CSV table of C-alpha atoms in Angstrom, one decimal:
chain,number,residue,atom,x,y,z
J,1,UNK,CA,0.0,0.0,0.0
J,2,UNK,CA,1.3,3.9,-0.9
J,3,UNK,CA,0.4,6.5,1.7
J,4,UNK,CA,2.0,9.7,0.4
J,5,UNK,CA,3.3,12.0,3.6
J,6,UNK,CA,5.0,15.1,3.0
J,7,UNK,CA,9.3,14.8,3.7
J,8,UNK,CA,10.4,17.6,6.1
J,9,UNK,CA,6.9,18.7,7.1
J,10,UNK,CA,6.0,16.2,9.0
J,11,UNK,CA,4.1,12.9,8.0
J,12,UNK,CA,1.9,13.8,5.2
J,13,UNK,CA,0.1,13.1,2.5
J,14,UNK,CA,3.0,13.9,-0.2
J,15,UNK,CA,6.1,11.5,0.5
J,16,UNK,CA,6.0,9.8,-2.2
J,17,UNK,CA,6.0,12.7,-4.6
J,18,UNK,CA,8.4,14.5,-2.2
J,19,UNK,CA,10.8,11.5,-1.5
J,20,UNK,CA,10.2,8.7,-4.4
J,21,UNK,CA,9.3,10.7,-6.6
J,22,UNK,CA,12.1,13.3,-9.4
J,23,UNK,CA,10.8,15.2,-12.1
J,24,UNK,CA,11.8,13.5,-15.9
J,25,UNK,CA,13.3,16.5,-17.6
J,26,UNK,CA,10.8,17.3,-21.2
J,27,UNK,CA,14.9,17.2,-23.0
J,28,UNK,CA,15.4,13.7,-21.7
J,29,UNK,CA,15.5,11.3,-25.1
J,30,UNK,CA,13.1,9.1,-24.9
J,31,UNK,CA,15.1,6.2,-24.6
J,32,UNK,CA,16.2,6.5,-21.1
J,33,UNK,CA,12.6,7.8,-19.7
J,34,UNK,CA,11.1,4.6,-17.7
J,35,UNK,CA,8.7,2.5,-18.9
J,36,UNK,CA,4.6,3.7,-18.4
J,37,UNK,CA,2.3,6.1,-19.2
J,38,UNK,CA,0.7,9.6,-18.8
J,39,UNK,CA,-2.9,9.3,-18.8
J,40,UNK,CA,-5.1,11.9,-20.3
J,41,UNK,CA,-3.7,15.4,-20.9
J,42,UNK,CA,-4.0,17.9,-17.9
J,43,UNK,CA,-5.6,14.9,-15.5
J,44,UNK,CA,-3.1,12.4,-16.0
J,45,UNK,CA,-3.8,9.7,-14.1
J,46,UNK,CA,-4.6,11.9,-10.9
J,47,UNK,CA,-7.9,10.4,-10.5
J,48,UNK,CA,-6.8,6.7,-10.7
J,49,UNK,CA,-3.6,7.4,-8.1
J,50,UNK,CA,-6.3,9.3,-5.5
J,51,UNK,CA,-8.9,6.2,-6.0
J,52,UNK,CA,-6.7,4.0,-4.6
J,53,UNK,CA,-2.5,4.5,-4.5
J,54,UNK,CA,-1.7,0.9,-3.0
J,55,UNK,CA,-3.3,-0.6,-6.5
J,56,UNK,CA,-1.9,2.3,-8.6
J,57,UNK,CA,1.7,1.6,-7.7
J,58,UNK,CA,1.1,-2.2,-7.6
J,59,UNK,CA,-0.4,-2.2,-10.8
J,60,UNK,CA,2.3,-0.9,-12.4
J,61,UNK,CA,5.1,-1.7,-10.9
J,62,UNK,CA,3.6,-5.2,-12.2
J,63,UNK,CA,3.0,-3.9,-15.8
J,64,UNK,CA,5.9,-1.7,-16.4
J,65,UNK,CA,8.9,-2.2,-13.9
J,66,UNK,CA,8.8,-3.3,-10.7
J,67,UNK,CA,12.1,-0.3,-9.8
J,68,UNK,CA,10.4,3.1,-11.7
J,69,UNK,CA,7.8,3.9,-14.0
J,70,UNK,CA,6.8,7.1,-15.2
J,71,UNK,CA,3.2,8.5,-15.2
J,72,UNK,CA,1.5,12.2,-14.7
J,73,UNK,CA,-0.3,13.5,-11.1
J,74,UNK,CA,-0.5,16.6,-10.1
J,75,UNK,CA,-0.2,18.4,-13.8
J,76,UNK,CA,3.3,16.7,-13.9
J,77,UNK,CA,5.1,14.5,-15.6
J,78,UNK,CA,7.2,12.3,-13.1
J,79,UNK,CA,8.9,9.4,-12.4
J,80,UNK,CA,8.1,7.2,-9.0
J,81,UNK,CA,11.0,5.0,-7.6
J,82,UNK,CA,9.5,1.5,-5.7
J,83,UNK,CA,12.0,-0.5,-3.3
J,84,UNK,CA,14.3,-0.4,-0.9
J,85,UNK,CA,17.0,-0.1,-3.4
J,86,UNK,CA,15.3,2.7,-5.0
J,87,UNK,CA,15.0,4.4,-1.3
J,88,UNK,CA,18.5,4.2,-1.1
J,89,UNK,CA,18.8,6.2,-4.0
J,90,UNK,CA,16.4,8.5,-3.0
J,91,UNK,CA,17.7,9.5,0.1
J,92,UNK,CA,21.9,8.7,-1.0
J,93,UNK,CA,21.6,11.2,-3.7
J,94,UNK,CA,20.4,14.7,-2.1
J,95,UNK,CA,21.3,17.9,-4.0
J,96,UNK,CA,23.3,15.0,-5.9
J,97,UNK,CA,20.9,13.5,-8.5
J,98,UNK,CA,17.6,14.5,-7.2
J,99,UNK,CA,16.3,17.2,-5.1
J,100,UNK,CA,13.3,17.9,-3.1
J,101,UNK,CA,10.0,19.1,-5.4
J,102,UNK,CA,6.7,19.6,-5.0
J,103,UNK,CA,3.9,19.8,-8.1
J,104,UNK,CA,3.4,23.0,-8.9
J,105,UNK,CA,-0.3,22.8,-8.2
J,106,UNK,CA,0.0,21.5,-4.4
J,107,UNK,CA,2.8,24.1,-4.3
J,108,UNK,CA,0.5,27.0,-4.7
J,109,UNK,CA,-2.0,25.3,-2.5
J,110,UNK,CA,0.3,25.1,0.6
J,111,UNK,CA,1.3,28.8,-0.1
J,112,UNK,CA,4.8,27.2,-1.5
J,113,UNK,CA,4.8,29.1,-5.0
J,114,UNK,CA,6.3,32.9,-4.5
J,115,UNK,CA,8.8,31.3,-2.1
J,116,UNK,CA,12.7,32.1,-3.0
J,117,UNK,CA,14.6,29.8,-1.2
J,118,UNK,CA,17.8,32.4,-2.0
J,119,UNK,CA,16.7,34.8,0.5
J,120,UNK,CA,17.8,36.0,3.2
J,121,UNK,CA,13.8,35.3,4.9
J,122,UNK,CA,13.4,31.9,3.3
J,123,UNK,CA,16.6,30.8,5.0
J,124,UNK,CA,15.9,32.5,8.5
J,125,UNK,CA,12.6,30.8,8.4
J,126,UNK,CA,14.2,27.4,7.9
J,127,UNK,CA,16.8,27.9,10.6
J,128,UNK,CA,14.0,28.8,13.0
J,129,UNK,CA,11.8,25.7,12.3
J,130,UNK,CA,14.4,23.4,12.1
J,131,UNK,CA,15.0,24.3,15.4
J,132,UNK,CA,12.1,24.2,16.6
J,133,UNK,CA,11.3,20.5,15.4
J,134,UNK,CA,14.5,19.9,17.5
J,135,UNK,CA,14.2,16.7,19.6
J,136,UNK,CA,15.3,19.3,22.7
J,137,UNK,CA,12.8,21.5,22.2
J,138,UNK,CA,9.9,19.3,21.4
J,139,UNK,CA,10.1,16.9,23.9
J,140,UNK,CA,9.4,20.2,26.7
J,141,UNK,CA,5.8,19.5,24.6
J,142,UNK,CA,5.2,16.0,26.2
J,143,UNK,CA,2.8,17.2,29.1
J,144,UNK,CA,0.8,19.8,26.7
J,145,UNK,CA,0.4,16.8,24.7
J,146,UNK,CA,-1.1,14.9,27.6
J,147,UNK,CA,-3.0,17.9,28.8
J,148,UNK,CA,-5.0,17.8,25.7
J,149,UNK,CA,-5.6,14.5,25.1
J,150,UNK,CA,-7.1,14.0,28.9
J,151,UNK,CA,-9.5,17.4,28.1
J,152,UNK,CA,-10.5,15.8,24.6
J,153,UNK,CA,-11.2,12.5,25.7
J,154,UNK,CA,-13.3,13.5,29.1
J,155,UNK,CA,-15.4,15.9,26.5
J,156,UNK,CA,-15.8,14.1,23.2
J,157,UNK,CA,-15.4,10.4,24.0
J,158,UNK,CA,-15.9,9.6,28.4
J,159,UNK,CA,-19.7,10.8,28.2
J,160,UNK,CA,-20.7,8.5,25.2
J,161,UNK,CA,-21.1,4.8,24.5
J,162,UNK,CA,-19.9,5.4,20.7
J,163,UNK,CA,-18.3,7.8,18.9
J,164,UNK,CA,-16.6,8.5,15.5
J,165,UNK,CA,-12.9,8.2,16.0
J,166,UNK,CA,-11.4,9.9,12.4
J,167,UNK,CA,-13.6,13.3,13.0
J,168,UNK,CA,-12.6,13.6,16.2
J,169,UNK,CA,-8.8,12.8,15.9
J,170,UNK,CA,-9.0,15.0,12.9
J,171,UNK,CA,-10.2,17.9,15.7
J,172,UNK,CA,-7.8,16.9,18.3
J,173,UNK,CA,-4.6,16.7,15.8
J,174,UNK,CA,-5.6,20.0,14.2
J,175,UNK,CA,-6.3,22.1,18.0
J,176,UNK,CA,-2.7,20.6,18.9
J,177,UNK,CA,-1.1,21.7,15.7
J,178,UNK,CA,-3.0,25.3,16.3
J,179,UNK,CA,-1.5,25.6,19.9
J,180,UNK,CA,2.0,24.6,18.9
J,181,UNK,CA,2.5,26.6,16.0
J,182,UNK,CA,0.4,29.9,16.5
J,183,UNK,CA,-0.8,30.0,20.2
J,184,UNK,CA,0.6,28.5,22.9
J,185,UNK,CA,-1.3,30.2,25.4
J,186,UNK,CA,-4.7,28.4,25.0
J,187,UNK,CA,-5.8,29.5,21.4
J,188,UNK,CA,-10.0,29.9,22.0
J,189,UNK,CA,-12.2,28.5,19.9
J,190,UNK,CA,-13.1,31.4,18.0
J,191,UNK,CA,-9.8,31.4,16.8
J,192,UNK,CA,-9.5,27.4,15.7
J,193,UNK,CA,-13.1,27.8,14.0
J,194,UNK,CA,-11.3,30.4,11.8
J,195,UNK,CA,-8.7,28.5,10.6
J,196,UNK,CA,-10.0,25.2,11.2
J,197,UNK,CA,-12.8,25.4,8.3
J,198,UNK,CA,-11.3,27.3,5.4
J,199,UNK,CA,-8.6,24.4,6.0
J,200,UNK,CA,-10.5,21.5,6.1
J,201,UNK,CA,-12.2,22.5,2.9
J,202,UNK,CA,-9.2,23.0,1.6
J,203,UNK,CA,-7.7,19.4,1.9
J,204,UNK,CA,-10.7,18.6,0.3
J,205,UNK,CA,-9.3,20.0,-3.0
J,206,UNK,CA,-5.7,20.0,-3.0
J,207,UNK,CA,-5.3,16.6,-4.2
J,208,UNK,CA,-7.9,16.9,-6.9
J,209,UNK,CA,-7.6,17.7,-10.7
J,210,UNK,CA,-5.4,21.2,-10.9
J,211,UNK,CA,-8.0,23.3,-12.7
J,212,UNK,CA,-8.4,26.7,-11.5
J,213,UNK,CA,-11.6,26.8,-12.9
J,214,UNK,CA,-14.4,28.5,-10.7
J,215,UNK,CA,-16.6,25.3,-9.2
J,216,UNK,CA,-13.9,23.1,-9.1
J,217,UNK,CA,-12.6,21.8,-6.3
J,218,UNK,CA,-8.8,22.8,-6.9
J,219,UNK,CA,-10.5,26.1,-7.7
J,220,UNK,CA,-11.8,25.8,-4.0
J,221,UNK,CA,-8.8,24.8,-2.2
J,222,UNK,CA,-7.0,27.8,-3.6
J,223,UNK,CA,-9.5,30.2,-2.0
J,224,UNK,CA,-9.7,28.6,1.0
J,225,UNK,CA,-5.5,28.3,1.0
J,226,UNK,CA,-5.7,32.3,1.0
J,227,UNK,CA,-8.2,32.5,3.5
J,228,UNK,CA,-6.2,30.7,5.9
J,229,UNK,CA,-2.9,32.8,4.9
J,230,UNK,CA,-5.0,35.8,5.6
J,231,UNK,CA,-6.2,34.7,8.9
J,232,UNK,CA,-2.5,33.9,10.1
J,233,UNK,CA,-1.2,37.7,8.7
J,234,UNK,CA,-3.6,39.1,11.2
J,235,UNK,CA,-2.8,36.9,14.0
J,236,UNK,CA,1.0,37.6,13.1
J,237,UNK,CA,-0.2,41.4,13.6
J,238,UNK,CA,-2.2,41.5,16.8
J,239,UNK,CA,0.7,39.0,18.4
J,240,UNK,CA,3.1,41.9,17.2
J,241,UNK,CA,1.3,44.2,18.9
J,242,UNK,CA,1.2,42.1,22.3
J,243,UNK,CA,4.9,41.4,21.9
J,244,UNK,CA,5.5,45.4,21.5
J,245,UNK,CA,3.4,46.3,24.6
J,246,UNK,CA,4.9,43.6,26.8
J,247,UNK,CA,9.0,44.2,25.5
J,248,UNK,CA,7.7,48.1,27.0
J,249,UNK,CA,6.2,47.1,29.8
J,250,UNK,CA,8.8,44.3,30.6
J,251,UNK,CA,6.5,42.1,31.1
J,252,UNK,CA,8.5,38.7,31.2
J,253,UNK,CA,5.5,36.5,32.6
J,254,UNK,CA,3.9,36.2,28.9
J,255,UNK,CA,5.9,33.4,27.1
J,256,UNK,CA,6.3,34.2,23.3
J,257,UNK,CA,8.7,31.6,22.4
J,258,UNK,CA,6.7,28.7,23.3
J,259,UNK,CA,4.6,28.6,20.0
J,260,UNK,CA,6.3,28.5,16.6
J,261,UNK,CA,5.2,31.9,15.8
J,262,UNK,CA,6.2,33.8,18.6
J,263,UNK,CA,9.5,32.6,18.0
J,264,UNK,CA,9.6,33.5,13.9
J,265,UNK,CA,8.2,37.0,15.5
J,266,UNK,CA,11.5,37.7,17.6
J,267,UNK,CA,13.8,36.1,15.3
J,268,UNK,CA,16.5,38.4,13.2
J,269,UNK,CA,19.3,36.9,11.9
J,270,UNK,CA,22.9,38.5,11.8
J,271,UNK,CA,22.1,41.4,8.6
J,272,UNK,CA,18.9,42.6,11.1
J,273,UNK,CA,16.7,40.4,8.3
J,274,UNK,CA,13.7,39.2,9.7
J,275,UNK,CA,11.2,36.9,8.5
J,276,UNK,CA,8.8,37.9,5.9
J,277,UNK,CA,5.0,37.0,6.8
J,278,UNK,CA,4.9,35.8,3.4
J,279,UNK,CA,7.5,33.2,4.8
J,280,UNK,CA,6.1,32.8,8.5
J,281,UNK,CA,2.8,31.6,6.6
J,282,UNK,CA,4.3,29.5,4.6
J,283,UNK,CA,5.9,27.3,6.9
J,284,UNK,CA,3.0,27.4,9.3
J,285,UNK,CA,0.6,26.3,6.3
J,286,UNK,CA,2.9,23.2,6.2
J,287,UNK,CA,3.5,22.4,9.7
J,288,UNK,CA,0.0,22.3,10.2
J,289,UNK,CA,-1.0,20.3,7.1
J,290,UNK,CA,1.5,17.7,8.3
J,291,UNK,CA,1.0,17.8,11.5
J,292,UNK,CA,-2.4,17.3,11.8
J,293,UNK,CA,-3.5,15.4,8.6
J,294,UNK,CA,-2.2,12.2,8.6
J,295,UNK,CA,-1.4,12.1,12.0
J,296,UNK,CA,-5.0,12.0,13.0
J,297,UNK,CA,-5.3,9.2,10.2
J,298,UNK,CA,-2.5,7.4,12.2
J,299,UNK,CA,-4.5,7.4,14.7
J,300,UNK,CA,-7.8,6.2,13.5
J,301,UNK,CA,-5.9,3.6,12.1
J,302,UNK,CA,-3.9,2.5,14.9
J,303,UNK,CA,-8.0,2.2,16.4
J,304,UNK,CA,-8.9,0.7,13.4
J,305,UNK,CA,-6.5,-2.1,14.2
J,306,UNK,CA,-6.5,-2.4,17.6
J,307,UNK,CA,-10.5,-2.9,17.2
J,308,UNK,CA,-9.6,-5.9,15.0
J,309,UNK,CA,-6.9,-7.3,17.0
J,310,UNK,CA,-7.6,-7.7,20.8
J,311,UNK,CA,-4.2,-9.6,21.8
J,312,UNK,CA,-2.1,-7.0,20.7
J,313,UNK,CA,-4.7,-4.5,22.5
J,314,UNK,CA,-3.7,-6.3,25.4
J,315,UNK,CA,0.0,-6.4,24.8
J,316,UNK,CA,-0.3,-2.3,24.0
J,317,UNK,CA,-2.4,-2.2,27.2
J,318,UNK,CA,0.3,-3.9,29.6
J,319,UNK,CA,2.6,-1.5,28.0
J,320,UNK,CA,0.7,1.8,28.8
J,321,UNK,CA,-0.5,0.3,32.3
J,322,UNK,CA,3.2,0.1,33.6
J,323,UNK,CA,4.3,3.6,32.6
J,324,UNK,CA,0.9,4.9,34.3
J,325,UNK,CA,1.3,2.7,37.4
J,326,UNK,CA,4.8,4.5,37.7
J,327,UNK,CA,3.4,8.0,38.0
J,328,UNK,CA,2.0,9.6,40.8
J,329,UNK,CA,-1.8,10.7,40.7
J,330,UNK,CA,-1.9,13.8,38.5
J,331,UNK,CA,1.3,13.8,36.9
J,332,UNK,CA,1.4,14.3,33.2
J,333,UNK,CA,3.4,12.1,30.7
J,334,UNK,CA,7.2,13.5,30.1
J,335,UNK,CA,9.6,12.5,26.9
J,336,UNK,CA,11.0,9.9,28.8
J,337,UNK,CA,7.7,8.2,29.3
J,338,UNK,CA,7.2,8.5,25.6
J,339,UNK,CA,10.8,6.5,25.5
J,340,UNK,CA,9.6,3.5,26.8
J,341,UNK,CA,6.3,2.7,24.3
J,342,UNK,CA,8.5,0.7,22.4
J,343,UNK,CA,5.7,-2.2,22.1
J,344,UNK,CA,2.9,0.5,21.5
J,345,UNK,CA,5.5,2.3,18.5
J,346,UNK,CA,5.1,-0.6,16.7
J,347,UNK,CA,1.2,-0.3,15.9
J,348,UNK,CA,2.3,2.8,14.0
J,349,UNK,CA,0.2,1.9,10.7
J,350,UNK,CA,2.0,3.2,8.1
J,351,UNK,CA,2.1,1.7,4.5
J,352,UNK,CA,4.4,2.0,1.2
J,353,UNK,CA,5.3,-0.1,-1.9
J,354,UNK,CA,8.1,-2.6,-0.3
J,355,UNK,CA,5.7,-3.4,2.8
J,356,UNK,CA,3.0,-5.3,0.5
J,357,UNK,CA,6.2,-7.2,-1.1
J,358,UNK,CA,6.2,-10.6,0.7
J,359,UNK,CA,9.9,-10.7,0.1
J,360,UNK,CA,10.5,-8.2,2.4
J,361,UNK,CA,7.1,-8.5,4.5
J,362,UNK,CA,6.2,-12.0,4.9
J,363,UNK,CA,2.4,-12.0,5.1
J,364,UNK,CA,2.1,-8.6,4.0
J,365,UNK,CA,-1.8,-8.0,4.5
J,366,UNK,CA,-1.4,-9.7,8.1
J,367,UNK,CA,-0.9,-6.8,11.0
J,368,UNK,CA,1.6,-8.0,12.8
J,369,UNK,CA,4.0,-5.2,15.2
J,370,UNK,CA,6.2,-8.0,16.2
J,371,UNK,CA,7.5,-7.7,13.0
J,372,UNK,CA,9.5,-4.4,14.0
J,373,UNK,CA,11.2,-6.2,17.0
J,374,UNK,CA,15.0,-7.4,17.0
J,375,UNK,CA,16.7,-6.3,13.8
J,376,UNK,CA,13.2,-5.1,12.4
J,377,UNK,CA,12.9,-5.4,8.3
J,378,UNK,CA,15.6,-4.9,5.8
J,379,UNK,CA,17.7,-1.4,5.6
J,380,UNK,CA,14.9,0.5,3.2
J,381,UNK,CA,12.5,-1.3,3.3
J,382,UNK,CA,10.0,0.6,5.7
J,383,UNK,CA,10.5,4.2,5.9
J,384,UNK,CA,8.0,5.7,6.9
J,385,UNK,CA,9.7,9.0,7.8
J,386,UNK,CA,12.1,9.4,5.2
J,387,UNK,CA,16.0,8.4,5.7
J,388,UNK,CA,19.4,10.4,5.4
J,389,UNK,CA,19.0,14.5,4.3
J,390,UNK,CA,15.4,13.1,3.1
J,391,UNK,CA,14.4,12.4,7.2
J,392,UNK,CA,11.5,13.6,8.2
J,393,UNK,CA,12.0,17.1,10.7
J,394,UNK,CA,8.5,16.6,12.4
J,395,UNK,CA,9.4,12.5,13.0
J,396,UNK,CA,9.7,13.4,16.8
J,397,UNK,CA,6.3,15.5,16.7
J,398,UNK,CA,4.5,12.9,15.3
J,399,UNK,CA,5.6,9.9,17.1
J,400,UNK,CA,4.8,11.9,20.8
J,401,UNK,CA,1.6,13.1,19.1
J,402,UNK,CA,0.5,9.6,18.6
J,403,UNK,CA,1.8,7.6,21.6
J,404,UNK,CA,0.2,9.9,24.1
J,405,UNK,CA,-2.9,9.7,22.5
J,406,UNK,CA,-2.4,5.7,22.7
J,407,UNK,CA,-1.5,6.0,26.2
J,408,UNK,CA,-4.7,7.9,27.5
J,409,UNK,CA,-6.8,6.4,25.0
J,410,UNK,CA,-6.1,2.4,25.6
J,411,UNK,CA,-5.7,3.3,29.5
J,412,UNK,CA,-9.5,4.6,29.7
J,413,UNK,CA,-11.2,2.6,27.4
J,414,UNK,CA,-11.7,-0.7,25.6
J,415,UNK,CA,-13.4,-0.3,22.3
J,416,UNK,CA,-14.7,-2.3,19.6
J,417,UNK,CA,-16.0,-1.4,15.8
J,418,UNK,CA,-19.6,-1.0,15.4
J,419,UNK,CA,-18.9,-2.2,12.0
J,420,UNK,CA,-16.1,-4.7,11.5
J,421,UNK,CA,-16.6,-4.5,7.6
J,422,UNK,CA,-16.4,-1.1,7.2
J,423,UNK,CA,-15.1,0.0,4.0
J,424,UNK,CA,-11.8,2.6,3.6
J,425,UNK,CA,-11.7,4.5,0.7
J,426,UNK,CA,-8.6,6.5,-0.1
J,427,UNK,CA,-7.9,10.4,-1.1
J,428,UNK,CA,-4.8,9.6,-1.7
J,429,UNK,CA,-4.9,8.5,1.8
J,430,UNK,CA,-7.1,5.8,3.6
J,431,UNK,CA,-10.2,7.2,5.2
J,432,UNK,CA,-12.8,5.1,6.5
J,433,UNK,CA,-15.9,4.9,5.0
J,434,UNK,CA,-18.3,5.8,8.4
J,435,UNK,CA,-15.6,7.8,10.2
J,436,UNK,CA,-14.3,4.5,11.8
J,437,UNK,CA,-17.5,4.3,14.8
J,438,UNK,CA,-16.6,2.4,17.7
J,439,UNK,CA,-18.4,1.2,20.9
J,440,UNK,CA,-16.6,2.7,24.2
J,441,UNK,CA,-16.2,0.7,27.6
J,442,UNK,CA,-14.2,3.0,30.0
J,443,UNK,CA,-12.2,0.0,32.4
């Protein structure tokens, strides 16, 4: 199966275009293009890939080469790269033979198009977030982490018998992502509304057909895209305005630096440059795209799973129920309680080319985590975050995100499917059919 998650963003939906994927130069003789096909002008064979990506690749790895093909997504003409020898060449060959890209379409959809990576902004910006994904500064984000997920839980899953686990992980991932990156200090609801449903609108489009045609749904995602760049220029203006009056006041009990933003706010390099908002927005665009949309579909899966396979629940269960037995009554979860999930880490549902090969995978469609123990799979075989210059920044992020959800969720609850046969249906990536509805029993 081919999830596509975005490389240096976080997981998201886009690795494979970002990480398996270089652009075939229009020059290049056509003798040494790979075998395959385009599709139909302009579309491609978008629609095919978004249908389902696990048969697209499969499919033609089978009919055209089982190492690269060539085909068109996006409005591009491109070449994907399938195996673990292939993902050694990927990530061996950085600034080398390929280079990070992004389709032009979902480039101006995540506010990526005017960006000049020359400048003295662009490269501030970079410096700062890079930071910022730090493992030292995001494990300090351990107990928010835990914070949240007890006050989501209590309100949207403890007072119910069932509830729809993709929606609300979707919420969760996406109020996290808000208070990291652009409020720290408890963003209200007002504010998440805001942003929260020009965005989700606009993941509905960004993967579709690029025609900026009114009515369309790439059309669509491009509006919404601005609305959600306008919304963070005036956030980045009244938080300018707090950070003034407090700098004058000397008031040091109001934390900016806690938040991604507050931190591009006071950063200035060694010219005086500071980061454009042009810049600031289009990380944060990013960070939150990654951050919260295929994390919250690790999650539902990881439920998904768990639903169908009550021995490991247990063995995931055991797991959690030691590190909580350790704490004291009221203490939140720190990074090095996040250190020992070890078990739990392996549930991590996460899906390319090489892990339906059973050369590689033996019993590929079986879910087993004790596959990842001891030596684990072959070297490039499962990379899920990207290896080498390629490795994913927001690895760290994502891997906290998820465990302490695990944690609270499997140590309050037992659940179980309210339909085992529902159907997932992909956009590129999986989503299930009814919004994955469980039946709760708190223990």
């Amino acid at each position: 199966m081919d999830s596509i998650f975005m490389v240096g963003l976080g997981l998201t939906i886009i690795i494979v275009i970002v990480t398996q994927i270089i652009q075939i130069l229009s020059k290049t003789s056509s003798k040494l293009q790979p075998p395959g096909k385009k599709g139909w002008p302009l579309i491609g064979e978008t629609t095919t890939f978004v249908s389902c990506p696990m048969n697209f690749v499969l499919d033609r790895m089978r009919d055209h080469s089982p190492d690269v093909f060539q085909t068109s997504l996006a409005g591009e003409t491109m070449a994907i790269f399938c195996g673990p020898t292939s993902n050694k060449f990927i990530f061996s060959n950085e600034l080398k033979l390929v280079r990070s890209w992004l389709p032009r379409s979902i480039s101006k959809a995540l506010a990526q198009q005017n960006a000049d990576p020359n400048s003295l902004s662009y490269k501030l910006a970079d410096q700062v977030s890079h930071k910022f994904l730090k493992l030292d500064c995001i494990q300090q984000y351990a107990g928010t982490m835990d914070s949240m997920v007890k006050q989501h839980l209590d309100k949207f899953w403890l007072p119910f018998d069932q509830v729809k686990v993709h929606p609300l992980a979707k919420e969760f991932t996406f109020e996290l992502s808000c208070r990291i990156f652009v409020e720290f200090s408890n963003p209200s609801p007002e504010l998440i509304k805001q942003l929260r449903d020009p965005f989700f609108e606009f993941i509905e489009g960004i993967f579709s057909t690029p025609l900026n045609i009114p009515g369309m749904p790439y059309y669509k995602a491009l509006k919404k895209s601005a609305l959600v760049q306008e919304k963070l220029f005036e956030i980045m203006e009244q938080r300018k305005i707090q950070l003034s009056d407090v700098q004058q006041q000397q008031q040091d009990q109001v934390v900016y630096d806690r938040d991604l933003l507050g931190q591009f706010l006071m950063a200035t390099d060694e010219h005086g440059t500071s980061v454009r908002k042009e810049d600031v927005a289009r990380v944060i665009v990013g960070f939150i795209f990654a951050s919260f949309y295929t994390t919250s579909t690790t999650i539902a899966f990881v439920v998904y799973f768990l639903s169908k396979h009550p021995d490991i629940y247990e063995k995931v269960l055991q797991e959690q129920m030691e590190i909580k037995k350790a704490k004291e009554a009221g203490d939140l979860l720190t990074w090095a309680d996040v250190q020992k999930m070890k078990y739990s880490w392996n549930v991590h549902w996460s899906a390319y080319s090489t892990n339906m090969n059973p050369k590689y995978f033996p019993d590929p469609e079986n879910f087993d985590p004790s596959r990842f123990e001891g030596s684990g799979p072959p070297p490039f075989t499962f990379v899920p975050f990207g290896g080498g210059p390629r490795m994913c920044t927001g690895k760290e992020y994502a891997r906290m995100e998820t465990l302490v959800f695990l944690h609270n969720l499997v140590t309050k609850f037992r659940f179980k499917m309210v339909n085992p046969n529902e159907k997932i249906f992909y956009n590129p990536d999986p989503v299930p059919a009814e919004g994955l509805q469980v039946y709760l029993q708190p223990h």
